[in-house]
One Martini backbone bead per residue (centre of mass of N, CA, C, O) as a GRO file, in nm:
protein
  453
    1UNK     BB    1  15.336   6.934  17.603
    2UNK     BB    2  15.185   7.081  17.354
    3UNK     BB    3  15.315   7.225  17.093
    4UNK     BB    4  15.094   7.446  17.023
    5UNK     BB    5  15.070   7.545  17.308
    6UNK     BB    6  15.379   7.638  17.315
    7UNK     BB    7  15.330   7.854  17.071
    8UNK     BB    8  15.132   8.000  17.201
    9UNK     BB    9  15.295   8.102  17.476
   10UNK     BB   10  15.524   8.221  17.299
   11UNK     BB   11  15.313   8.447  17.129
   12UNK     BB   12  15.252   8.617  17.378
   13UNK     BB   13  15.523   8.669  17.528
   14UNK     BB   14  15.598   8.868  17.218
   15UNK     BB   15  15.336   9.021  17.220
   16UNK     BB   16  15.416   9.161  17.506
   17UNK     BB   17  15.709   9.286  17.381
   18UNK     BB   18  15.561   9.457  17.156
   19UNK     BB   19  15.369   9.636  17.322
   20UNK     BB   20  15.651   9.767  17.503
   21UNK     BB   21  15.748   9.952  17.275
   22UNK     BB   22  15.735  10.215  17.424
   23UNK     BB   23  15.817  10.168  17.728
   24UNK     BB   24  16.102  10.032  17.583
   25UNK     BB   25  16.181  10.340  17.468
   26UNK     BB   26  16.185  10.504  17.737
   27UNK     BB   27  16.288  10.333  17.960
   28UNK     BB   28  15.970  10.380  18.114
   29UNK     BB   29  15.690  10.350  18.178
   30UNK     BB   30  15.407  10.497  18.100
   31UNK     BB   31  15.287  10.830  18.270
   32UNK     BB   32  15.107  10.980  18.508
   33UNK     BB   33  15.019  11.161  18.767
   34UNK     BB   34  14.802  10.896  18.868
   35UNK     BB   35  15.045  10.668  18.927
   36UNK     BB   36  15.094  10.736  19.226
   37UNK     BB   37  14.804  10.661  19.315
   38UNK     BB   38  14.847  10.357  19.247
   39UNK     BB   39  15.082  10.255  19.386
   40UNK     BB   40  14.995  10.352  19.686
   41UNK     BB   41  14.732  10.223  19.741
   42UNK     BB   42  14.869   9.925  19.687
   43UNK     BB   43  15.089   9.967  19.956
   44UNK     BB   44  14.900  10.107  20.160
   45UNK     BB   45  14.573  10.020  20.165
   46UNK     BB   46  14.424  10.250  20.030
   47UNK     BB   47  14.135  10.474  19.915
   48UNK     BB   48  14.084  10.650  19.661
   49UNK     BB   49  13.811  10.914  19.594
   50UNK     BB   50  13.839  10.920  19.304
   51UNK     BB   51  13.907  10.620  19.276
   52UNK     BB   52  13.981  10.280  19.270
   53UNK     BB   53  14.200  10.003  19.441
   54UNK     BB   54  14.248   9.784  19.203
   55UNK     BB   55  14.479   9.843  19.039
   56UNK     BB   56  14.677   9.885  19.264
   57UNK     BB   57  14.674   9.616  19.323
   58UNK     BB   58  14.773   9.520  19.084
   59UNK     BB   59  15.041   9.617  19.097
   60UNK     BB   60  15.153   9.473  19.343
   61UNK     BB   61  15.091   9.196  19.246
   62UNK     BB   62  15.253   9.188  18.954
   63UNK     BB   63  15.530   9.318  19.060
   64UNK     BB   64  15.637   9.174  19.343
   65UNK     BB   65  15.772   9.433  19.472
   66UNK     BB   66  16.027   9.469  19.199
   67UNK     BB   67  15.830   9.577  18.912
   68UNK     BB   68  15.702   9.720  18.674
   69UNK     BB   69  15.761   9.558  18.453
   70UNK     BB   70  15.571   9.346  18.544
   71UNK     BB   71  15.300   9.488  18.508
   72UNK     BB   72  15.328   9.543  18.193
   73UNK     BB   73  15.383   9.225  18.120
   74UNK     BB   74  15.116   9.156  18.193
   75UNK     BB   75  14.933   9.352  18.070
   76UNK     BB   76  15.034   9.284  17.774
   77UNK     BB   77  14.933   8.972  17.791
   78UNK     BB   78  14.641   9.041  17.794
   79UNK     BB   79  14.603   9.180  17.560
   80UNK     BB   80  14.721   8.954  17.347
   81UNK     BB   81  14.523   8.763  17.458
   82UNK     BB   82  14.267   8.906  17.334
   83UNK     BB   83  14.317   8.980  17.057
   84UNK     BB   84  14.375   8.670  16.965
   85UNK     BB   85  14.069   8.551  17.039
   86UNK     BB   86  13.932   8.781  16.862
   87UNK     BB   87  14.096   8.665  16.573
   88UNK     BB   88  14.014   8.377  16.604
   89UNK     BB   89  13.710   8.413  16.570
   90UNK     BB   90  13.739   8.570  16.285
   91UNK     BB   91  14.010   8.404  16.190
   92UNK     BB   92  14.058   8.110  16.225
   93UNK     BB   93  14.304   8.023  16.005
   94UNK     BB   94  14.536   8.228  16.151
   95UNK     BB   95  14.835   8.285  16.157
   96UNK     BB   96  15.114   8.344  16.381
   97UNK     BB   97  15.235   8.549  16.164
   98UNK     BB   98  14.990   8.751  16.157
   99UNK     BB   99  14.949   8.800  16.444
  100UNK     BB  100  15.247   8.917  16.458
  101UNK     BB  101  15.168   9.176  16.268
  102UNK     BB  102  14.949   9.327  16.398
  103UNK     BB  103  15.100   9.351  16.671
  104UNK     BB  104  15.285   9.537  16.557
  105UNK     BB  105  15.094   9.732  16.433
  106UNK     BB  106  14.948   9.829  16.700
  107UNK     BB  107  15.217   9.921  16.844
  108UNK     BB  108  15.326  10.102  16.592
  109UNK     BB  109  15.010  10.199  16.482
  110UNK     BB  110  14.882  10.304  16.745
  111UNK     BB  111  14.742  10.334  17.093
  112UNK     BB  112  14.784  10.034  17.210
  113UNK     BB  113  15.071  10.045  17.289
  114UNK     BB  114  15.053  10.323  17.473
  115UNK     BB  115  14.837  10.175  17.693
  116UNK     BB  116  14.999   9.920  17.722
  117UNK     BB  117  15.276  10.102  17.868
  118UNK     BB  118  15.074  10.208  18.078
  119UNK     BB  119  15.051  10.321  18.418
  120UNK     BB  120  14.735  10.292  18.381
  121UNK     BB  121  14.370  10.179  18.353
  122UNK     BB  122  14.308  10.221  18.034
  123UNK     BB  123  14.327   9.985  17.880
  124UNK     BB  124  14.080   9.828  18.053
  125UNK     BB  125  13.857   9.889  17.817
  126UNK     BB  126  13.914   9.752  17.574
  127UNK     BB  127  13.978   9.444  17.698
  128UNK     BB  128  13.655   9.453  17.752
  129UNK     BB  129  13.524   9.500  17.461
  130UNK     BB  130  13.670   9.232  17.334
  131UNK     BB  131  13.541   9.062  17.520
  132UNK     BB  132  13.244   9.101  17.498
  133UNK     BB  133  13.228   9.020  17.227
  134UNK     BB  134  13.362   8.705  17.245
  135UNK     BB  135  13.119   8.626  17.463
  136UNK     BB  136  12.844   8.687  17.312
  137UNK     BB  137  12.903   8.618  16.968
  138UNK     BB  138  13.094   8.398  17.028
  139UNK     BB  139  13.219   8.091  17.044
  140UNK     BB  140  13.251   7.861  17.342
  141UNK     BB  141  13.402   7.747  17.553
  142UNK     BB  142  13.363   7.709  17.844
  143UNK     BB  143  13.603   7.800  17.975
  144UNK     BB  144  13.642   8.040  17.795
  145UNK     BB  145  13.389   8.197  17.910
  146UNK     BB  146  13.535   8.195  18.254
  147UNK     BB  147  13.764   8.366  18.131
  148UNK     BB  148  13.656   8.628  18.012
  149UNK     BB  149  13.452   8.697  18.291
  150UNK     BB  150  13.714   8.758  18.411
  151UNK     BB  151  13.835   8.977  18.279
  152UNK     BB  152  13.605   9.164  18.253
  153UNK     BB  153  13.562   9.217  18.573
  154UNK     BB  154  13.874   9.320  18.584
  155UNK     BB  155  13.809   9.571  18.406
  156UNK     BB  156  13.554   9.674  18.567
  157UNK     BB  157  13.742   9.742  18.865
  158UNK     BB  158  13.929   9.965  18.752
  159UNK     BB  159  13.710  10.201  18.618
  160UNK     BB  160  13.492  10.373  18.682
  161UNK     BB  161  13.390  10.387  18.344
  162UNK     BB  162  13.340  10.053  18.351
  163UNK     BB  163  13.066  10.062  18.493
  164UNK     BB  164  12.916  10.178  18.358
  165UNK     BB  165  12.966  10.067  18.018
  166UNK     BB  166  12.886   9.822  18.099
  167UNK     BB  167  12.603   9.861  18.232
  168UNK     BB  168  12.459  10.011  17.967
  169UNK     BB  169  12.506   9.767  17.746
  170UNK     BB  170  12.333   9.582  17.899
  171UNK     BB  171  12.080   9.760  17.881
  172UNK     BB  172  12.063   9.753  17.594
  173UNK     BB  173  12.070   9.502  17.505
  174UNK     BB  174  11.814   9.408  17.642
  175UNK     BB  175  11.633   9.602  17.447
  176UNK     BB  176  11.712   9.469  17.187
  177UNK     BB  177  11.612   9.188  17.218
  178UNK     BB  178  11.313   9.303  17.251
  179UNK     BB  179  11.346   9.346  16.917
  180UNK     BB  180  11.531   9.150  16.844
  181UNK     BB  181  11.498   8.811  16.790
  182UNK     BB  182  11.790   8.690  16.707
  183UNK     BB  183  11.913   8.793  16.992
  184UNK     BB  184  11.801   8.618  17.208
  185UNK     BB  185  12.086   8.417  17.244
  186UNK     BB  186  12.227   8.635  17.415
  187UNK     BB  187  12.079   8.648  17.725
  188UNK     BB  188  12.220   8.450  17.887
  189UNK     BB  189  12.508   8.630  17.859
  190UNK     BB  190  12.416   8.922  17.931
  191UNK     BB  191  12.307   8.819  18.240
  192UNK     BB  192  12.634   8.787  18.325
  193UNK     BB  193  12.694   9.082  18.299
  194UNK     BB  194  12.476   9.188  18.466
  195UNK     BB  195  12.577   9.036  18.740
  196UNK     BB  196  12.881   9.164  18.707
  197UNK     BB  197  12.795   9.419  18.758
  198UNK     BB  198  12.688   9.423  19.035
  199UNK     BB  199  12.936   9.287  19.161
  200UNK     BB  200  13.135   9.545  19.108
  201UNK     BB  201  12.961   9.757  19.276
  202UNK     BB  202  12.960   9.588  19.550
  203UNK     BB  203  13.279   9.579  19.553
  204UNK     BB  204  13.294   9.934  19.525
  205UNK     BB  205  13.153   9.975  19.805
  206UNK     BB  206  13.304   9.820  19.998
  207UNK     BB  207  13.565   9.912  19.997
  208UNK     BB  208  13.470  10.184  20.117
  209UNK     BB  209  13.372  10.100  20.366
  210UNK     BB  210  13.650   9.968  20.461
  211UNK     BB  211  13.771  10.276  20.447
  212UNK     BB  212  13.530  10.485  20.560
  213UNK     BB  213  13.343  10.574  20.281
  214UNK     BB  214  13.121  10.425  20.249
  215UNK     BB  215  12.822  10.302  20.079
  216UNK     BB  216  12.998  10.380  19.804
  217UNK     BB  217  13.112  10.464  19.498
  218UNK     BB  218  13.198  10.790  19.577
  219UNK     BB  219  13.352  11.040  19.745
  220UNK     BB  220  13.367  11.232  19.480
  221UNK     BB  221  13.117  11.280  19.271
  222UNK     BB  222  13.041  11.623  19.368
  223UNK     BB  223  13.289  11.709  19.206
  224UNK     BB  224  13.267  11.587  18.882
  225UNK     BB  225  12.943  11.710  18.868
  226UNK     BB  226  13.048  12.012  18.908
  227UNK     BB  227  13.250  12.056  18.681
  228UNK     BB  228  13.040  11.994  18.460
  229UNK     BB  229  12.822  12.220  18.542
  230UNK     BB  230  13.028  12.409  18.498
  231UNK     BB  231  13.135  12.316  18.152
  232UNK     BB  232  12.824  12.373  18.082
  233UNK     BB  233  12.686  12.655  18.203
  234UNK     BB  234  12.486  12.565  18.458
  235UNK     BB  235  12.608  12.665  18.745
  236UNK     BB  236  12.560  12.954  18.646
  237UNK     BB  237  12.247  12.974  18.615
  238UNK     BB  238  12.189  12.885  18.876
  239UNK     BB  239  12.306  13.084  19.063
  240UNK     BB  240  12.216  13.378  18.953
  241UNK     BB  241  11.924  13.250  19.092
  242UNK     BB  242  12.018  13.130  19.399
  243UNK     BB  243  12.237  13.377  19.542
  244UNK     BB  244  12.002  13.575  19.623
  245UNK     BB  245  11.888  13.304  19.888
  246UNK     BB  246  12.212  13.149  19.918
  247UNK     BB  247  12.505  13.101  20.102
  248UNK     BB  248  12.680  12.978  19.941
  249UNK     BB  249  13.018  13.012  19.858
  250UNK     BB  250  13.022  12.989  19.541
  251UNK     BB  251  12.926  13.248  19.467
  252UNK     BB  252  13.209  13.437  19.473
  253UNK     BB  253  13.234  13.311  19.223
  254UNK     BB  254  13.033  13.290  18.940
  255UNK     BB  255  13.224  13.498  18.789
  256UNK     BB  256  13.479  13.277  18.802
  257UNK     BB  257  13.468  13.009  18.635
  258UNK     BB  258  13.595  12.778  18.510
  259UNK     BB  259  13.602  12.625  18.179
  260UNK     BB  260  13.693  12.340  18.318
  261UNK     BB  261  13.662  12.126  18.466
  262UNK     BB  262  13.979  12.008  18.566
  263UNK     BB  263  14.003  12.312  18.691
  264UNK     BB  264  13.808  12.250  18.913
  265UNK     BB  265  13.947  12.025  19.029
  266UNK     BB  266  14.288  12.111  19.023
  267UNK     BB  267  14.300  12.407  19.062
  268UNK     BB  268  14.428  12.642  19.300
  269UNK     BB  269  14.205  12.880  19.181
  270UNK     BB  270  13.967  12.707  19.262
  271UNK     BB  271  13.703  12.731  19.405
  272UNK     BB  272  13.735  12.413  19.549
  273UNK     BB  273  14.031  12.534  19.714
  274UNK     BB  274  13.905  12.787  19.818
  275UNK     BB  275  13.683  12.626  20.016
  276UNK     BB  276  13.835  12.357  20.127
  277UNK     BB  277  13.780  12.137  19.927
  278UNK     BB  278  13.624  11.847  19.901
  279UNK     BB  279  13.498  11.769  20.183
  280UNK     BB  280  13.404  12.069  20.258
  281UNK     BB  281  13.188  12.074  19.982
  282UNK     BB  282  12.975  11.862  19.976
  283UNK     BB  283  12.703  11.933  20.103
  284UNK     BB  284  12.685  12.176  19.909
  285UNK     BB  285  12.697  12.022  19.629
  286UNK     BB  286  12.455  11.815  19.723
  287UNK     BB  287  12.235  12.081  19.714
  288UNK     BB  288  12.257  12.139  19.443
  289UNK     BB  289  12.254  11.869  19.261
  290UNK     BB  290  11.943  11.814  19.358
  291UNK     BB  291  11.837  12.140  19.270
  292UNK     BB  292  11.853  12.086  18.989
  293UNK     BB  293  11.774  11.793  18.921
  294UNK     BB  294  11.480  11.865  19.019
  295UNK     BB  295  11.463  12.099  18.730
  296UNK     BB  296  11.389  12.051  18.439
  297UNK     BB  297  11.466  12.297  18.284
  298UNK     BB  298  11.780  12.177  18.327
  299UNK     BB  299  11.774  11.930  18.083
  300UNK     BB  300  11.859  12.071  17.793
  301UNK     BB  301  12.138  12.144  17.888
  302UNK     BB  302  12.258  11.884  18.006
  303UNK     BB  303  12.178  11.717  17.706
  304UNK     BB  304  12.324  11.837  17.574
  305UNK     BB  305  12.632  11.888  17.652
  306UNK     BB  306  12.683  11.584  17.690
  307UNK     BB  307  12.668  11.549  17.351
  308UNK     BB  308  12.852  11.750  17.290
  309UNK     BB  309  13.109  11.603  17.417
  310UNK     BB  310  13.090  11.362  17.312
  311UNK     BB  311  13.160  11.448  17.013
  312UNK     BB  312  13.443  11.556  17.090
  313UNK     BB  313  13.575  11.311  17.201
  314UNK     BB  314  13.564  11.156  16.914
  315UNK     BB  315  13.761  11.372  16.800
  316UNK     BB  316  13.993  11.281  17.009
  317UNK     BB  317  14.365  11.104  16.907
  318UNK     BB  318  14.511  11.206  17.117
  319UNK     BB  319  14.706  11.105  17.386
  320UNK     BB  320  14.867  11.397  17.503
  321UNK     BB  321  14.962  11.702  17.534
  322UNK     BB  322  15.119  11.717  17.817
  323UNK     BB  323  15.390  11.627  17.736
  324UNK     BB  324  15.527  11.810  17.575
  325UNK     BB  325  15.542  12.004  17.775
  326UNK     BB  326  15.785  12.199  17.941
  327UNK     BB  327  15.698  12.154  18.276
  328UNK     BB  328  15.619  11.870  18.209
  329UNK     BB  329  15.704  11.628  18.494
  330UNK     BB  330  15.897  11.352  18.706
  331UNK     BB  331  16.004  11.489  18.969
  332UNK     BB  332  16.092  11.525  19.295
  333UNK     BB  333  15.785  11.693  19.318
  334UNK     BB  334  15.661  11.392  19.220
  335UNK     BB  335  15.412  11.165  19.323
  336UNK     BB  336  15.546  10.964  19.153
  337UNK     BB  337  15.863  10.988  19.207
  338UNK     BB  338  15.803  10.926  19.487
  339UNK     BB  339  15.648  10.631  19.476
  340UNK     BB  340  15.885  10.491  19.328
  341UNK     BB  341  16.119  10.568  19.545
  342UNK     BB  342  15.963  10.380  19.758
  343UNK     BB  343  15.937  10.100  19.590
  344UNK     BB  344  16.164  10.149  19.326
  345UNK     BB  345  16.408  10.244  19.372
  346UNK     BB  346  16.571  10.065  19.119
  347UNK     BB  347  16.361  10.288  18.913
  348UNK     BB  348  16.434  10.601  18.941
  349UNK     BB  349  16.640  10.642  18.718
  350UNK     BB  350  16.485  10.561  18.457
  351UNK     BB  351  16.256  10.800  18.516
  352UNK     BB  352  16.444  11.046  18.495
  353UNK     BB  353  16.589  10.894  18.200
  354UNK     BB  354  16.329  10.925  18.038
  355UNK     BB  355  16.207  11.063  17.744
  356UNK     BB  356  15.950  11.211  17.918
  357UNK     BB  357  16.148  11.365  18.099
  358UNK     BB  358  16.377  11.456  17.859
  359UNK     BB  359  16.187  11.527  17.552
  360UNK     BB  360  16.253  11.275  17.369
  361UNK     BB  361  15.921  11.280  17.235
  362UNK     BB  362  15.768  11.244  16.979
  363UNK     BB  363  15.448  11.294  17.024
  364UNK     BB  364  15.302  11.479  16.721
  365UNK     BB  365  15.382  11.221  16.554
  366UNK     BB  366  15.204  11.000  16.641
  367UNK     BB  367  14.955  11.153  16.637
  368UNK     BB  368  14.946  11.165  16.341
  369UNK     BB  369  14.985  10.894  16.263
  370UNK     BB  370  14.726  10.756  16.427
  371UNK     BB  371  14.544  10.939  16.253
  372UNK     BB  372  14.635  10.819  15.954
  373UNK     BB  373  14.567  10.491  16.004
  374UNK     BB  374  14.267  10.551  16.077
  375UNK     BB  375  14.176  10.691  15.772
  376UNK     BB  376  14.307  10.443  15.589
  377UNK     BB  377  14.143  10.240  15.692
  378UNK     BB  378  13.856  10.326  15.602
  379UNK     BB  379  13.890  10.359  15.347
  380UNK     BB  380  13.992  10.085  15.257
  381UNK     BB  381  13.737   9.938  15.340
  382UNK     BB  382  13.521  10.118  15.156
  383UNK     BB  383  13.667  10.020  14.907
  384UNK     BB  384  13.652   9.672  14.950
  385UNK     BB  385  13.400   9.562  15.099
  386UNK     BB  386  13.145   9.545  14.893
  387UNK     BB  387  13.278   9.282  14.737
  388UNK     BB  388  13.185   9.147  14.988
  389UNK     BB  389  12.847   9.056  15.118
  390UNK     BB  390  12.925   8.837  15.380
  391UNK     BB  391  13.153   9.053  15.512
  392UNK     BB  392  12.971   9.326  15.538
  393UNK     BB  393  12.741   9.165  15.754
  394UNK     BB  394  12.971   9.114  15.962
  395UNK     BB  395  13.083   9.380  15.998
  396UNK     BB  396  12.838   9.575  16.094
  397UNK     BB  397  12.778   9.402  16.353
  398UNK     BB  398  13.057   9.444  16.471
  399UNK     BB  399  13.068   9.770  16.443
  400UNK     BB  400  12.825   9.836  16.609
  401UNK     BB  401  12.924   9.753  16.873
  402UNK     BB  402  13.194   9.898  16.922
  403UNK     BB  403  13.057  10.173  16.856
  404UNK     BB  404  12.866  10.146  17.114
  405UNK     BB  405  13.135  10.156  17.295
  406UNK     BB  406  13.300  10.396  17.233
  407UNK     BB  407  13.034  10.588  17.278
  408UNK     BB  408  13.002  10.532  17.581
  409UNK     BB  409  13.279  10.624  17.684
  410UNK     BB  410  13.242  10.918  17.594
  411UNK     BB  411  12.995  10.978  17.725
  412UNK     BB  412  13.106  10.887  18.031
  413UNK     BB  413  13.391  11.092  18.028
  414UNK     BB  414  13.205  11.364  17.893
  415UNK     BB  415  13.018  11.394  18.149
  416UNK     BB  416  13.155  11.294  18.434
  417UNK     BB  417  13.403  11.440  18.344
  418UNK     BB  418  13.603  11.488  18.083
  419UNK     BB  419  13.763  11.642  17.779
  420UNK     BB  420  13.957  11.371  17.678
  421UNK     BB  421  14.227  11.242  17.473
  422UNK     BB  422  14.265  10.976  17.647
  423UNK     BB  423  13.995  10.846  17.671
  424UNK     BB  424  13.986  10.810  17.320
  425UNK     BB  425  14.233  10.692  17.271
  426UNK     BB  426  14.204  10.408  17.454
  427UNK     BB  427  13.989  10.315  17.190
  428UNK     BB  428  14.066  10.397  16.880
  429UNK     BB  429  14.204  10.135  16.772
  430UNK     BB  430  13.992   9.923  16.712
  431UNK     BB  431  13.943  10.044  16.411
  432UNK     BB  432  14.168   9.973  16.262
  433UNK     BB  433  14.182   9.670  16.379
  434UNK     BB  434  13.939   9.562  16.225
  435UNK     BB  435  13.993   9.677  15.945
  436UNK     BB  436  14.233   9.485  15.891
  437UNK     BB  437  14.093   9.201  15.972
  438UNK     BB  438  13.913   9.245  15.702
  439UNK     BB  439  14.152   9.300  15.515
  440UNK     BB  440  14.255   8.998  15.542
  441UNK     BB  441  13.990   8.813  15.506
  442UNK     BB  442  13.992   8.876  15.226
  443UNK     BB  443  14.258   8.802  15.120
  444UNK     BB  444  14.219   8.511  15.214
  445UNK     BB  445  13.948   8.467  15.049
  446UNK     BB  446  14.091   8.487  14.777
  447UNK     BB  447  14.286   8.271  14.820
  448UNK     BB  448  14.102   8.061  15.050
  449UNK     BB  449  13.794   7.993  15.081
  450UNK     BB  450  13.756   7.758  15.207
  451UNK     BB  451  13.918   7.831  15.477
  452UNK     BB  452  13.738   8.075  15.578
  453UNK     BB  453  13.437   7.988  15.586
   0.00000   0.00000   0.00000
């Protein structure tokens, strides 16, 4: 085997080791609540109403039934060599001395670290935007290319929100193209992401089907569609004049609802929960959600509202409040718990006395942390960037796609689910990474300029 490619290889298994370190510092790969329920899908072949099934499959696939690290392995894997790929498309002559220096850069001092030994489908939406930017703008071979395009696909089969911020995108280039000539040469690549976005539709829409849960997107659509207009303020106005004609459920709730979504979605007090759960209120909520929908008045509630909810979550840069709180854990009564004992029984005492089962993860500082590197690399950028006139326009060109894979993932995580600091948090990790990387290459650019350019 050539001895470079062996150093190549031997570079991701470190890069992934490297990444892996908050969830080795934890004891215990990072879990959310939903962590359950994608181990459980995945081992019992069952598909969640409200998420796809492809996740857990990777989690049962990835672990070998033997153990959650060899999950975190692979995903770590994955992680590294995106970033890996997407770095020296940027800065070809880069060696892996500085490649192993941003990797760790990124997993202790940004939040890929943390999203990247989360037991949870969150960070395949990162790997995505950089594969994708990878793939439309940088040049490759051909195998590359369908590595690529394989990437792409397995990221956007893993969370809802990445089958929309693909399918916007692509349509979003493709209208572009036809505004500016120069991007026309970037078309029948973008018409690949276009038809990887239909496969993905039509495989996610197959898995429900083979579930019974019918030819559909989400069994669970119209719980989400009202938790927003419920969050929006929008359901509160449609009811006070459509209940005393129409006699919803919803309405005897109507001067009561939750504040914000995910307490209309998940909270015991919740309208949706006292009126018999998710199944029992579909026919009446997708009757509601027709005839918002149906009247334009409601429209510039909704579409102010979503711009709203976007522009908030693009400034929420912390991991997650709930770990904090003194409450919550993955004790014996938790369904994270549950199938951890159940599929890695030797891997249960890890989870249960891991430092964030056992509060002793300090939160607040990395919160604080990964905001002041996200902001020093900002300044960092413009404060260098402008004497350099050539790699100013490569710079704006490669961050205006990117802010606009970050702002679409906020548009549709804070649009269709709800206001969560989890959900931007799992891509502002790029902001400062590519400012790093461009002042890496002024920092080479000006060492040895023939080798940069």
């Amino acid at each position: 085997m050539d001895r470079s490619l062996l150093k190549d290889i031997a570079l991701l298994v470190l890069s992934a080791f490297i990444l892996m370190f908050f969830a080795l510092y934890d004891n215990f790969p990072i879990v959310t609540d939903d962590t359950g329920v994608y181990i459980r899908s995945g081992f019992e072949w069952w598909v969640p109403s409200d998420r796809p099934v492809f996740y857990g499959i990777f989690i049962r696939v990835t672990s070998c039934g033997a153990s959650v690290w060899l999950t975190t392995f692979f995903q770590s894997l994955l992680v590294a060599f995106t970033i890996t790929t997407f770095t020296r498309k940027l800065i070809p002559p880069i060696s892996r001395f500085h490649l192993l220096a941003i990797l760790v850069f990124l997993s202790l001092f940004t939040t890929c670290g943390w999203f990247t030994g989360m037991l949870m489908a969150d960070i395949f939406v990162s790997i995505m935007i950089l594969a994708v930017v990878s793939y439309v703008f940088f040049e490759n071979p051909k195998a590359m290319k369908w590595l690529l395009l394989a990437i792409i696909f397995t990221c956007a089969l893993m969370h809802n929100s990445n089958y929309v911020v693909l399918s916007l995108f692509s349509l979003g280039a493709f209208a572009a193209m036809m505004l500016v000539r120069s991007w026309r040469r970037y078309i029948r690549r973008v018409g690949m992401l276009a038809l990887l976005c239909l496969f993905s539709w039509v495989l996610l829409c197959t898995a429900n089907w083979v579930a019974d849960q019918g030819f559909t997107t989400s069994k669970s659509a119209h719980v989400f569609v009202m938790g927003k207009l419920v969050e929006s303020g929008v359901l509160k106005t449609y009811l006070d004049k459509a209940c005393p004609e129409k006699e919803y459920a919803i309405c005897a709730y109507k001067d009561n609802l939750p504040p914000v979504a995910w307490l209309f979605h998940w909270g015991e007090e919740s309208p949706l929960q006292q009126t018999g759960g998710w199944d029992a209120n579909r026919n009446e909520y997708n009757a509601i959600i027709r005839d918002i929908f149906s009247k334009p008045e409601y429209y510039p509630s909704i579409i102010y509202k979503s711009l709203e909810a976007t522009a908030r979550q693009l400034v929420l840069f912390n991991i997650d409040g709930n770990y904090a709180l003194p409450w919550v854990n993955w004790g014996q009564d938790n369904p994270v718990y549950g199938a951890v004992k159940d599929y890695f029984p030797h891997e249960i005492n890890q989870l249960e006395y891991s430092r964030m089962n056992q509060k002793s993860f300090s939160i607040g500082v990395y919160d604080h942390l990964f905001a002041i590197v996200i902001v020093l690399s900002v300044i960092a950028i413009c404060f260098f960037l402008p004497g350099y006139i050539e790699l100013k326009a490569e710079y704006l060109k490669i961050v205006w796609i990117l802010a606009i894979m970050i702002v679409l993932n906020a548009f549709v995580t804070a649009s269709l689910s709800s206001v969560n600091p989890r959900f931007n948090a799992r891509v502002i990790w790029i902001v400062p990474f590519i400012n790093v990387l461009f002042l890496l290459k002024m920092t080479l650019r000006k060492s040895s300029p023939k080798v940069v350019e």
